[in-house]
Coordinates of C-alpha atoms and ligand atoms in Angstrom, one line a residue:
Chain A
M9 CA 22.2 18.8 -12.8
P10 CA 20.6 20.1 -10.0
Q11 CA 22.0 20.1 -6.7
I12 CA 19.7 19.3 -3.2
T13 CA 21.0 19.5 0.0
Y14 CA 19.7 16.7 2.5
V15 CA 20.4 18.1 6.5
A16 CA 19.6 15.4 8.8
A17 CA 18.3 15.7 12.3
D18 CA 21.8 15.4 13.8
S19 CA 23.0 18.1 11.6
T20 CA 24.5 15.6 8.9
E21 CA 24.3 16.9 5.6
R22 CA 24.1 15.1 2.2
T23 CA 24.5 17.3 -1.2
L24 CA 23.3 15.8 -4.4
D25 CA 22.8 15.6 -7.9
V26 CA 19.1 15.0 -8.6
S27 CA 17.7 15.1 -12.1
A28 CA 15.3 17.6 -13.0
G29 CA 11.9 15.8 -12.8
L30 CA 12.4 13.6 -9.7
S31 CA 10.9 15.0 -6.6
V32 CA 12.9 15.7 -3.4
M33 CA 11.4 12.8 -1.9
R34 CA 12.7 10.4 -5.0
G35 CA 16.1 11.9 -4.7
A36 CA 16.5 11.3 -1.0
V37 CA 15.5 7.5 -1.4
M38 CA 17.1 6.5 -4.9
N39 CA 20.4 7.7 -2.9
D40 CA 19.6 6.2 0.1
V41 CA 19.1 9.4 2.5
D42 CA 18.0 8.2 5.5
G43 CA 15.3 10.2 7.1
I44 CA 12.5 9.9 4.9
A45 CA 9.9 7.2 4.9
A46 CA 7.5 8.2 1.9
Q47 CA 5.7 5.2 3.0
C48 CA 2.9 5.9 0.3
G49 CA 5.8 6.1 -2.6
G50 CA 4.8 9.6 -3.2
S51 CA 0.9 9.7 -3.6
A52 CA 0.3 12.2 -0.8
Q53 CA -1.0 9.7 1.2
C54 CA 1.1 9.2 4.3
A55 CA 2.7 12.4 5.2
T56 CA 6.2 10.9 6.0
C57 CA 8.1 12.6 3.7
H58 CA 7.6 15.8 5.6
V59 CA 10.9 18.3 5.0
Y60 CA 11.4 21.6 6.6
V61 CA 12.6 23.6 3.5
D62 CA 15.6 26.0 4.2
P63 CA 13.6 29.3 5.1
K64 CA 15.2 31.3 2.4
A65 CA 14.3 29.2 -0.2
V66 CA 10.1 28.6 0.5
A67 CA 9.6 31.7 -1.5
A68 CA 10.8 30.1 -4.5
L69 CA 8.9 26.9 -4.4
E70 CA 5.8 26.0 -6.4
E71 CA 2.5 26.9 -3.9
M72 CA 1.5 23.9 -2.3
D73 CA -2.0 22.6 -3.4
E74 CA -4.8 21.8 -0.9
E75 CA -4.2 18.2 -0.5
E76 CA -0.7 18.8 0.5
D77 CA -2.0 21.6 2.8
D78 CA -4.3 19.2 4.6
M79 CA -1.6 16.2 4.8
L80 CA 0.9 18.6 6.5
G81 CA -1.4 18.7 9.4
Y82 CA -1.1 14.8 10.3
T83 CA 2.7 14.9 9.7
A84 CA 4.5 13.2 13.0
C85 CA 7.0 16.1 13.9
E86 CA 5.2 19.4 13.9
R87 CA 4.6 21.5 11.1
R88 CA 5.9 24.6 10.5
P89 CA 5.5 28.0 8.0
N90 CA 8.4 25.9 6.1
S91 CA 7.0 22.8 6.0
R92 CA 6.4 20.6 2.6
L93 CA 5.9 17.2 1.4
S94 CA 9.1 16.5 -0.5
C95 CA 7.2 14.4 -2.4
R96 CA 5.4 17.4 -3.9
L97 CA 8.4 19.3 -4.3
Q98 CA 9.5 18.8 -8.4
V99 CA 13.1 19.3 -9.1
T100 CA 13.9 22.1 -11.3
D101 CA 17.1 23.7 -12.7
A102 CA 15.5 26.9 -10.4
L103 CA 16.1 24.7 -7.5
D104 CA 19.8 24.0 -7.4
G105 CA 20.9 24.3 -4.3
L106 CA 17.8 24.0 -2.0
V107 CA 18.4 22.6 1.2
V108 CA 15.9 20.6 3.0
H109 CA 16.2 19.9 6.9
L110 CA 14.9 16.4 7.7
P111 CA 12.8 16.3 10.8
E112 CA 13.7 14.2 14.0
R113 CA 11.2 11.4 12.8
Q114 CA 8.4 10.6 10.2
Y115 CA 5.9 8.4 12.3
Chain B
M195 CA -4.2 -19.6 20.8
G196 CA -4.1 -17.5 24.2
A197 CA -2.3 -14.2 24.3
Q198 CA 1.3 -14.8 24.7
Q199 CA 3.0 -12.7 27.2
L200 CA 4.4 -9.1 25.9
T201 CA 7.9 -9.8 27.6
G202 CA 10.0 -13.2 27.4
A203 CA 13.3 -14.4 26.1
Q204 CA 12.4 -14.6 22.6
Q205 CA 12.5 -10.5 22.6
R206 CA 15.9 -10.0 21.5
P207 CA 16.9 -12.4 18.9
D208 CA 20.3 -12.1 17.2
R209 CA 19.8 -13.9 13.9
V210 CA 16.4 -13.0 12.3
V211 CA 15.6 -14.4 8.6
V212 CA 12.6 -12.7 6.9
V213 CA 11.0 -14.8 4.1
G214 CA 9.7 -12.4 1.4
A215 CA 11.8 -9.4 0.2
G216 CA 8.4 -7.3 -0.6
Q217 CA 6.9 -4.1 1.3
A218 CA 6.7 -5.9 4.7
G219 CA 9.9 -7.8 4.6
Y220 CA 11.8 -4.8 3.2
Q221 CA 10.4 -2.8 5.9
V222 CA 11.4 -5.2 8.6
A223 CA 14.6 -5.2 7.7
A224 CA 14.9 -1.1 7.7
S225 CA 12.9 -1.0 10.9
L226 CA 15.2 -3.4 12.7
R227 CA 18.4 -1.5 12.0
E228 CA 16.4 1.8 12.9
Q229 CA 15.5 0.5 16.2
G230 CA 19.2 -0.4 16.6
H231 CA 19.1 -4.4 16.0
Q232 CA 22.7 -5.3 15.7
G233 CA 22.4 -9.1 14.6
G234 CA 22.0 -10.7 11.5
I235 CA 19.2 -10.0 9.0
T236 CA 18.6 -12.0 6.0
L237 CA 15.5 -11.2 3.9
V238 CA 15.0 -13.7 1.7
G239 CA 13.4 -12.9 -1.7
Q240 CA 12.6 -15.1 -4.6
E241 CA 11.8 -11.7 -7.2
D242 CA 14.6 -10.4 -9.2
G243 CA 16.1 -7.5 -8.1
L244 CA 15.7 -5.0 -5.3
P245 CA 12.6 -4.6 -3.4
Y246 CA 10.1 -2.4 -5.0
E247 CA 6.6 -1.0 -4.6
R248 CA 4.0 -2.4 -6.3
P249 CA 1.4 0.4 -6.2
P250 CA 2.7 2.1 -9.2
L251 CA 2.5 -1.3 -11.6
S252 CA -1.0 -0.6 -12.1
K253 CA -0.8 3.0 -12.4
A254 CA 1.7 5.3 -13.6
Y255 CA 4.3 2.4 -14.6
L256 CA 1.8 1.2 -17.3
K257 CA 1.6 4.7 -18.9
G258 CA 5.2 5.9 -18.0
T259 CA 8.8 5.4 -19.2
A260 CA 10.9 2.3 -18.2
D261 CA 12.9 3.8 -15.4
E262 CA 12.4 1.1 -13.0
S263 CA 15.0 2.2 -10.2
R264 CA 12.2 4.4 -9.3
L265 CA 10.2 1.9 -8.1
W266 CA 12.8 0.3 -5.7
L267 CA 12.1 0.7 -1.8
R268 CA 16.0 1.7 -1.4
P269 CA 19.0 1.4 -3.3
E270 CA 21.9 -1.3 -3.1
A271 CA 24.0 0.8 -1.2
F272 CA 21.2 0.6 1.6
Y273 CA 21.4 -3.2 1.8
T274 CA 25.1 -3.1 1.8
R275 CA 25.2 -0.4 4.5
E276 CA 23.1 -2.2 6.9
R277 CA 24.1 -5.6 6.4
V278 CA 21.1 -7.1 4.9
T279 CA 21.7 -10.2 3.0
G280 CA 20.0 -12.9 0.8
T281 CA 18.2 -13.9 -2.2
G282 CA 16.8 -17.3 -3.0
T283 CA 13.5 -19.2 -2.1
V284 CA 12.5 -20.6 1.2
V285 CA 11.0 -24.2 0.5
A286 CA 10.6 -25.3 3.9
V287 CA 10.8 -24.1 7.7
D288 CA 12.6 -26.6 10.2
R289 CA 10.9 -25.0 13.2
P290 CA 12.5 -27.6 15.8
A291 CA 16.0 -26.8 14.1
R292 CA 14.7 -23.0 14.0
A293 CA 16.3 -23.4 10.4
V294 CA 15.2 -22.7 6.7
R295 CA 16.3 -24.4 3.9
L296 CA 16.2 -22.8 0.6
G297 CA 15.8 -24.2 -2.9
D298 CA 19.5 -24.2 -3.7
G299 CA 20.0 -26.4 -0.6
R300 CA 21.5 -23.9 1.7
V301 CA 20.1 -24.0 5.3
L302 CA 19.6 -20.8 7.3
G303 CA 19.6 -20.7 11.4
Y304 CA 17.3 -18.3 12.8
D305 CA 16.7 -16.9 16.2
H306 CA 13.7 -15.3 14.8
L307 CA 11.6 -15.8 11.8
V308 CA 9.4 -13.4 9.8
L309 CA 6.8 -14.8 7.3
A310 CA 6.4 -12.1 5.1
T311 CA 5.4 -14.1 1.6
G312 CA 2.9 -12.1 0.8
S313 CA -0.2 -13.0 -1.5
R314 CA -0.6 -14.4 -5.1
P315 CA -3.3 -13.3 -7.8
R316 CA -6.1 -15.8 -8.2
T317 CA -6.7 -17.1 -11.3
L318 CA -9.7 -18.1 -13.5
D319 CA -10.5 -21.7 -13.5
V320 CA -12.3 -21.6 -17.2
P321 CA -11.3 -23.3 -20.6
G322 CA -8.4 -21.1 -21.9
A323 CA -7.4 -19.6 -18.8
D324 CA -3.8 -20.5 -19.7
L325 CA -3.6 -18.7 -23.1
R326 CA -1.1 -15.9 -24.1
G327 CA -2.2 -12.9 -23.5
V328 CA -4.2 -14.1 -20.7
R329 CA -2.4 -12.2 -17.5
T330 CA -2.4 -11.2 -13.7
L331 CA -0.7 -8.2 -12.3
R332 CA 1.4 -8.8 -8.9
T333 CA 4.9 -8.2 -9.7
L334 CA 6.9 -5.9 -11.9
R335 CA 7.9 -8.8 -14.0
D336 CA 4.0 -8.9 -14.8
A337 CA 3.6 -5.1 -15.3
R338 CA 6.5 -5.3 -17.8
A339 CA 4.9 -7.8 -20.1
L340 CA 1.7 -6.0 -19.8
R341 CA 3.2 -2.8 -20.8
T342 CA 4.7 -4.7 -23.9
D343 CA 1.1 -6.2 -24.8
L344 CA -0.9 -3.0 -24.0
A345 CA 1.5 -1.1 -26.6
G346 CA 0.1 -3.6 -29.1
A347 CA -3.6 -4.2 -28.1
A348 CA -6.6 -3.2 -29.6
H349 CA -9.4 -4.5 -27.3
V350 CA -8.8 -4.7 -23.6
V351 CA -10.9 -7.1 -21.5
V352 CA -10.6 -6.8 -17.4
V353 CA -12.0 -9.6 -15.8
G354 CA -12.7 -8.6 -12.2
A355 CA -13.8 -4.9 -11.2
G356 CA -11.8 -4.7 -8.1
F357 CA -9.2 -2.2 -7.5
I358 CA -6.2 -3.6 -9.5
G359 CA -8.5 -4.4 -12.3
L360 CA -9.9 -0.9 -12.3
E361 CA -7.1 0.9 -12.0
F362 CA -5.5 -1.3 -14.9
A363 CA -8.6 -0.6 -16.8
A364 CA -8.3 2.9 -16.1
A365 CA -4.4 3.3 -17.3
A366 CA -5.3 1.0 -20.5
N367 CA -8.2 3.7 -21.1
E368 CA -5.8 6.5 -20.9
M369 CA -3.6 4.8 -23.0
G370 CA -6.5 4.9 -25.9
R371 CA -7.4 1.5 -25.7
R372 CA -11.0 -0.1 -25.9
V373 CA -11.8 -1.0 -22.4
T374 CA -14.5 -3.8 -21.4
V375 CA -14.7 -4.9 -17.3
V376 CA -16.6 -8.1 -16.7
E377 CA -17.5 -8.7 -13.1
T378 CA -19.8 -11.2 -11.7
H379 CA -20.7 -8.9 -9.1
R380 CA -23.9 -6.2 -9.6
R381 CA -21.3 -3.7 -8.8
P382 CA -17.7 -3.0 -8.8
L383 CA -15.6 -3.4 -5.8
G384 CA -18.2 -5.3 -4.0
R385 CA -16.8 -6.5 -1.4
V386 CA -14.9 -3.6 -0.4
V387 CA -16.7 -0.4 -0.5
S388 CA -20.1 0.9 -0.2
E389 CA -23.0 1.2 -2.6
P390 CA -22.9 5.0 -3.2
T391 CA -18.6 4.7 -3.9
A392 CA -19.2 2.0 -6.1
A393 CA -21.8 3.9 -8.1
Y394 CA -19.6 6.7 -8.4
V395 CA -17.3 4.5 -9.6
T396 CA -19.1 2.9 -12.1
R397 CA -19.9 6.4 -13.6
L398 CA -16.5 7.3 -13.4
H399 CA -15.5 4.2 -15.7
E400 CA -18.6 4.7 -18.1
E401 CA -18.2 8.4 -18.4
R402 CA -14.7 7.7 -19.6
G403 CA -15.8 5.2 -22.1
N404 CA -15.3 2.0 -20.4
E405 CA -17.6 -0.7 -20.6
L406 CA -18.9 -2.4 -17.5
L407 CA -20.6 -5.5 -18.0
L408 CA -21.8 -5.9 -14.2
G409 CA -23.6 -9.5 -13.2
Q410 CA -22.1 -11.2 -15.7
G411 CA -19.6 -14.1 -15.5
V412 CA -16.4 -15.6 -17.8
A413 CA -17.4 -19.1 -19.4
G414 CA -14.0 -19.4 -21.3
L415 CA -11.5 -17.7 -23.3
R416 CA -11.0 -18.5 -26.8
D417 CA -8.2 -19.1 -29.1
D418 CA -7.0 -17.3 -32.0
G419 CA -5.7 -20.6 -33.6
C420 CA -1.9 -20.1 -32.4
G421 CA -2.6 -20.3 -28.6
R422 CA -3.2 -16.5 -27.8
V423 CA -6.5 -15.3 -26.5
A424 CA -8.7 -13.8 -29.1
A425 CA -11.9 -13.3 -27.2
V426 CA -13.4 -13.6 -23.9
E427 CA -16.8 -16.2 -24.2
L428 CA -18.9 -14.6 -21.4
A429 CA -21.5 -16.8 -19.4
D430 CA -24.5 -15.8 -21.3
G431 CA -23.0 -16.9 -24.6
R432 CA -21.7 -13.6 -25.5
L433 CA -18.3 -13.4 -27.0
L434 CA -16.1 -10.4 -26.3
P435 CA -13.1 -9.7 -28.7
A436 CA -9.9 -9.4 -26.9
D437 CA -6.3 -9.3 -27.6
L438 CA -5.4 -8.9 -23.8
V439 CA -7.4 -10.2 -20.7
L440 CA -6.1 -9.0 -17.3
V441 CA -7.3 -11.4 -15.0
G442 CA -7.9 -9.3 -11.2
V443 CA -10.2 -11.5 -9.3
G444 CA -8.4 -11.0 -6.2
A445 CA -5.4 -12.5 -4.5
A446 CA -4.9 -15.4 -2.0
P447 CA -2.2 -15.4 0.9
C448 CA 1.0 -17.4 0.3
T449 CA 0.6 -20.0 3.3
E450 CA 2.1 -23.4 2.1
L451 CA 5.2 -22.6 4.2
A452 CA 3.3 -21.9 7.1
E453 CA 1.2 -24.8 6.5
A454 CA 4.0 -27.2 6.1
A455 CA 5.6 -26.2 9.3
G456 CA 2.6 -27.1 11.1
L457 CA 1.6 -23.4 12.1
S458 CA -2.0 -22.7 12.1
V459 CA -3.4 -21.2 8.8
A460 CA -6.9 -20.0 8.5
G461 CA -7.5 -17.6 5.6
G462 CA -3.8 -16.4 6.3
I463 CA -1.0 -17.4 8.5
V464 CA -3.0 -17.0 12.1
T465 CA -1.4 -14.6 14.3
D466 CA -2.0 -12.7 17.9
E467 CA -2.5 -9.2 18.3
Q468 CA 1.5 -9.1 18.6
L469 CA 1.6 -10.8 15.2
L470 CA 3.2 -13.8 16.5
T471 CA 2.2 -17.1 15.3
G472 CA 1.5 -20.0 17.7
D473 CA 5.2 -20.6 17.6
P474 CA 7.1 -17.3 19.9
C475 CA 10.1 -17.8 17.2
V476 CA 7.8 -17.1 14.4
S477 CA 5.7 -13.7 13.4
A478 CA 3.9 -13.4 10.0
V479 CA 3.2 -9.8 8.8
G480 CA 1.5 -8.0 5.9
D481 CA -0.8 -9.5 3.3
C482 CA 0.1 -13.1 4.5
A483 CA -1.2 -12.6 8.3
A484 CA -4.5 -12.9 9.7
F485 CA -4.4 -11.2 12.5
P486 CA -7.5 -10.1 15.3
D487 CA -8.7 -6.5 14.0
P488 CA -8.3 -4.2 17.1
R489 CA -11.5 -2.7 16.4
S490 CA -14.0 -5.5 15.8
G491 CA -11.8 -8.5 17.4
A492 CA -12.2 -10.3 13.9
R493 CA -9.7 -12.3 12.4
V494 CA -9.0 -10.2 9.3
R495 CA -6.4 -10.2 6.4
V496 CA -5.4 -7.0 4.8
E497 CA -3.9 -6.1 1.6
S498 CA -2.2 -2.8 1.7
V499 CA 0.9 -1.0 2.0
Q500 CA -0.2 0.7 5.6
N501 CA -0.8 -2.9 6.7
A502 CA 2.8 -4.1 5.5
V503 CA 4.5 -1.4 7.0
D504 CA 2.7 -1.2 10.2
H505 CA 2.7 -4.8 10.9
A506 CA 6.3 -4.5 9.9
R507 CA 7.5 -1.8 12.2
L508 CA 5.3 -3.7 15.2
V509 CA 7.6 -6.6 14.7
A510 CA 10.8 -4.9 14.4
D511 CA 9.7 -3.0 17.4
R512 CA 9.0 -6.2 19.7
L513 CA 12.4 -8.0 18.4
T514 CA 14.0 -4.6 19.6
G515 CA 12.6 -5.0 23.0
A516 CA 9.5 -2.8 22.7
P517 CA 6.3 -5.0 22.4
R518 CA 3.2 -3.8 21.6
R519 CA -0.5 -4.8 20.5
Y520 CA -1.0 -3.9 16.8
R521 CA -3.8 -1.0 17.2
D522 CA -3.1 0.8 13.7
L523 CA -5.9 1.9 11.8
P524 CA -6.4 0.4 8.4
W525 CA -6.0 3.1 5.3
F526 CA -5.9 2.8 1.3
W527 CA -6.0 4.3 -1.6
S528 CA -6.4 3.8 -5.2
D529 CA -6.0 6.2 -8.1
Q530 CA -8.3 5.9 -11.2
F531 CA -8.0 8.6 -13.6
S532 CA -7.0 11.3 -12.1
V533 CA -9.3 10.5 -8.7
T534 CA -7.9 9.3 -5.7
L535 CA -10.2 7.0 -3.6
Q536 CA -9.3 6.8 -0.2
I537 CA -10.7 4.8 2.7
A538 CA -10.1 5.0 6.3
G539 CA -11.3 1.9 8.6
L540 CA -12.1 -1.5 8.1
D541 CA -15.9 -2.2 6.7
R542 CA -17.0 -5.5 7.5
G543 CA -20.3 -4.7 7.2
H544 CA -22.0 -1.5 7.9
D545 CA -25.9 -1.4 8.9
R546 CA -25.9 2.7 7.7
A547 CA -24.3 4.7 4.9
M548 CA -24.3 8.7 5.0
V549 CA -23.3 10.4 2.4
L550 CA -21.5 13.8 2.8
E551 CA -21.2 15.7 -0.7
S552 CA -19.4 19.1 -1.2
A553 CA -19.4 18.8 -4.7
P554 CA -20.2 16.0 -7.5
D555 CA -16.6 14.5 -7.5
C556 CA -16.0 15.5 -3.7
F557 CA -17.8 13.5 -1.2
S558 CA -17.5 11.0 1.6
V559 CA -19.5 8.2 2.9
L560 CA -19.4 7.6 6.3
L561 CA -20.2 3.9 7.3
F562 CA -21.8 3.3 10.5
R563 CA -22.3 0.1 12.2
D564 CA -24.9 -0.4 15.7
N565 CA -24.8 3.6 15.5
G566 CA -20.9 3.9 15.9
L567 CA -18.4 4.6 12.9
V568 CA -16.5 2.3 11.6
A569 CA -15.1 3.4 8.2
V570 CA -15.2 6.4 5.8
E571 CA -14.5 6.4 2.3
S572 CA -13.5 9.8 0.2
V573 CA -13.1 11.2 -3.1
G574 CA -11.5 14.6 -3.5
R575 CA -12.0 15.2 0.2
P576 CA -8.3 14.5 1.5
G577 CA -8.7 16.9 4.6
E578 CA -11.7 14.7 5.7
H579 CA -10.0 11.3 4.8
M580 CA -7.3 12.5 7.3
A581 CA -9.8 13.7 9.7
A582 CA -11.4 10.0 9.3
R583 CA -8.0 8.4 10.2
R584 CA -7.4 10.4 13.3
L585 CA -11.0 9.9 14.4
L586 CA -11.0 5.9 13.9
G587 CA -7.6 5.6 14.7
G588 CA -8.2 7.5 18.0
G589 CA -11.4 6.0 18.9
V590 CA -13.0 9.3 18.8
P591 CA -16.9 8.4 18.7
L592 CA -19.3 9.4 16.6
S593 CA -23.1 8.8 15.9
P594 CA -25.3 9.1 12.8
W595 CA -27.0 11.8 14.3
E596 CA -24.0 14.3 15.0
A597 CA -22.8 13.4 11.2
D598 CA -26.5 14.6 10.3
A599 CA -26.1 18.1 11.6
P600 CA -26.3 20.7 8.8
G601 CA -22.7 21.7 7.7
F602 CA -21.3 18.7 9.4
T603 CA -17.3 17.7 8.9
L604 CA -15.1 15.5 10.2
R605 CA -12.7 18.0 10.9
A606 CA -14.9 20.1 12.8
H607 CA -16.0 16.9 14.9
L608 CA -12.2 16.1 15.5
K609 CA -11.2 19.6 16.9
A610 CA -14.6 19.7 18.9
R611 CA -14.0 16.3 20.4
S612 CA -10.4 16.0 20.8
G613 CA -9.7 19.9 21.5
G614 CA -5.8 19.2 20.2
P615 CA -4.4 21.1 17.5
V616 CA -6.3 20.7 14.0
P617 CA -5.0 21.7 10.7
A618 CA -6.9 24.8 9.9
A619 CA -8.8 24.5 6.5
A620 CA -7.1 25.4 3.3
Ligands
LIG704 C1 -0.4 -3.9 -8.8 C2 -0.9 -3.6 -7.4 C3 -1.1 -2.6 -7.0 C4 -1.4 -2.3 -5.4 N1 -1.8 -0.5 -5.2 C5 -1.9 -0.4 -3.8 C6 -2.2 0.9 -3.8 O1 -2.8 1.8 -4.1 N2 -2.7 1.2 -2.2 C7 -2.1 0.0 -1.4 O2 -1.9 0.4 0.1 N3 -1.8 -1.1 -1.8 C8 -1.5 -1.3 -3.1 N4 -1.4 -2.6 -3.2 C9 -1.1 -3.6 -2.6 C10 0.1 -3.6 -1.7 O3 1.0 -3.8 -2.9 C11 0.4 -4.9 -0.8 O4 -0.3 -5.1 0.0 C12 1.6 -5.0 -0.3 O5 2.8 -5.3 -1.4 C13 2.4 -6.5 0.5 O6 3.1 -6.6 1.3 P1 3.7 -7.9 1.5 O7 5.1 -7.4 1.5 O8 2.9 -8.6 2.3 O9 3.3 -8.7 0.2 P2 4.4 -8.7 -1.4 O10 4.6 -7.3 -1.4 O11 3.5 -9.4 -1.9 O12 5.8 -9.5 -0.8 C14 5.9 -10.7 -0.7 C15 7.5 -11.2 -1.1 O13 7.3 -12.4 -0.9 C16 7.8 -13.2 -1.7 N5 7.8 -14.8 -1.2 C17 6.6 -15.3 -1.4 N6 6.8 -16.8 -0.6 C18 8.6 -17.1 -0.7 C19 9.5 -17.9 -0.6 N7 9.1 -19.0 -0.3 N8 10.7 -17.6 -0.5 C20 11.1 -16.5 -0.9 N9 10.2 -15.2 -1.2 C21 9.1 -15.8 -1.0 C22 7.0 -12.9 -3.0 O14 8.0 -13.4 -4.2 C23 6.8 -11.4 -2.7 O15 8.0 -10.7 -3.5 C24 -1.4 -2.8 -4.8 C25 -1.0 -4.4 -5.2 C26 -0.5 -4.7 -6.5 C27 -0.1 -5.8 -7.0
LIG705 S1 5.4 10.2 0.1 FE1 3.4 9.7 1.0 S2 2.9 11.9 1.3 FE2 4.8 12.2 0.3

């Protein structure tokens, strides 16, 4: 199973097995990772699942669509070039080892 | 009820009891811990299992596979880690004693009580409404049963063209079922969206093969001789064959506990702008709360995830020493077929609707009242929807004549008016 590492704003890390097919957001919620609110449950409506993807991994991700790009303009913490909505990041075997950094707040 | 002071002894209660473990109740517990509440939190919910999200129940869940743990707001570990305890049904609130009584006889004392009892589906008051195969959709249990019924159904009739009915109709259609939607009003979503959006939704369903019978009442439900529904009888006497009927005629707030406890109830549990009831030790949040709309001043009740979450966060802030007035902007979404309808703001009657269209499946409807923007409905324009949330939430003014300018977009208007950073167009 692919492993995803979630790094909290205070630098505590959790590395979890997340089934391919789940989103990076769902992997966090199902494993009780704090720091991803996911208010809309993955419908790209809330921007409270914002993460900073490890810069080295950005290129390996599928490109974002217009909807995600729009939503990222409304995150609680600043948008950076490596910002993504974790509900839009589908876990695949190719993403094994992905590291995402969680912003300080989601609201 | 006069506005209660934003400070006072009730601010940092030790034992918080929350009635109802739905979207709002869960969020009260989670936000209390996030804000550093050290005392007890009892989250009393009468449904089986862990708190879950309802939106997928009328959407992906019906079509998908059975992994219900994906619906959970948090896994079991969260409740253990955060010391959030309790299940059961609260049967009475004893305000003088500051205690609730549960169905099994237990009594729980509280320093602050949060009512997060939600709402329940209205039912039809016609002969045959209790036949087998006639269902409503609110809980995971309802959705499970519907999923089973859908697998064997050929003719599905949906009574009521509200959000839940239409989402269900779309999902059933995508599963290959013949679907007829019966609605007493002349248009779908009659009470919640404008005419242009309703016309779009009608077309969307009709183009995919759903039949919409508008302006048509239901007189009764007919039996197959063995207690199961076989047909829907319309007010004009016609019979529609049906082996599954979903009744989606709205929801009513669960207010019995509040009423029996002597709290004020008027179309919901009445609160002030801090979501406090008339009793400074009792708050009400989410679907069950009737609160003053900060923009119109009217008392409103809203059924949405946004409302449940933002109410809960406000109460958690107040109970941990940071009281504030409720100001959050209502927003909502509905998925039907591959389309997402998004609504920003609360339209309590507009006098002007202006359609901004960029393509047949990409438009926004700007709703004005007394020449001020009150709500925006969008399809296929998430950027405009988000700009609308910012504009309306921040009180940035917009007049109909400004919006009438050629090439007008909410995003550009927001940028011009706020001067702040605005996301680049994709
Ligand atoms: C099928 C469906 C689809 C939806 N889709 C969307 C959507 O796309 N977007 C959106 O924004 N909103 C949607 N909603 C609305 C949204 O889910 C609700 O507004 C939200 O769940 C309200 O949260 P709540 O906590 O107030 O109420 P609920 O989630 O209903 O929770 C209340 C809980 O309290 C329990 N309870 C009540 N009385 C007692 C008692 N005396 N003792 C113990 N427990 C009690 C109930 O059993 C229930 O579990 C949808 C709702 C449904 C049903
Ligand atoms: S969970 Fe709401 S946008 Fe990702």
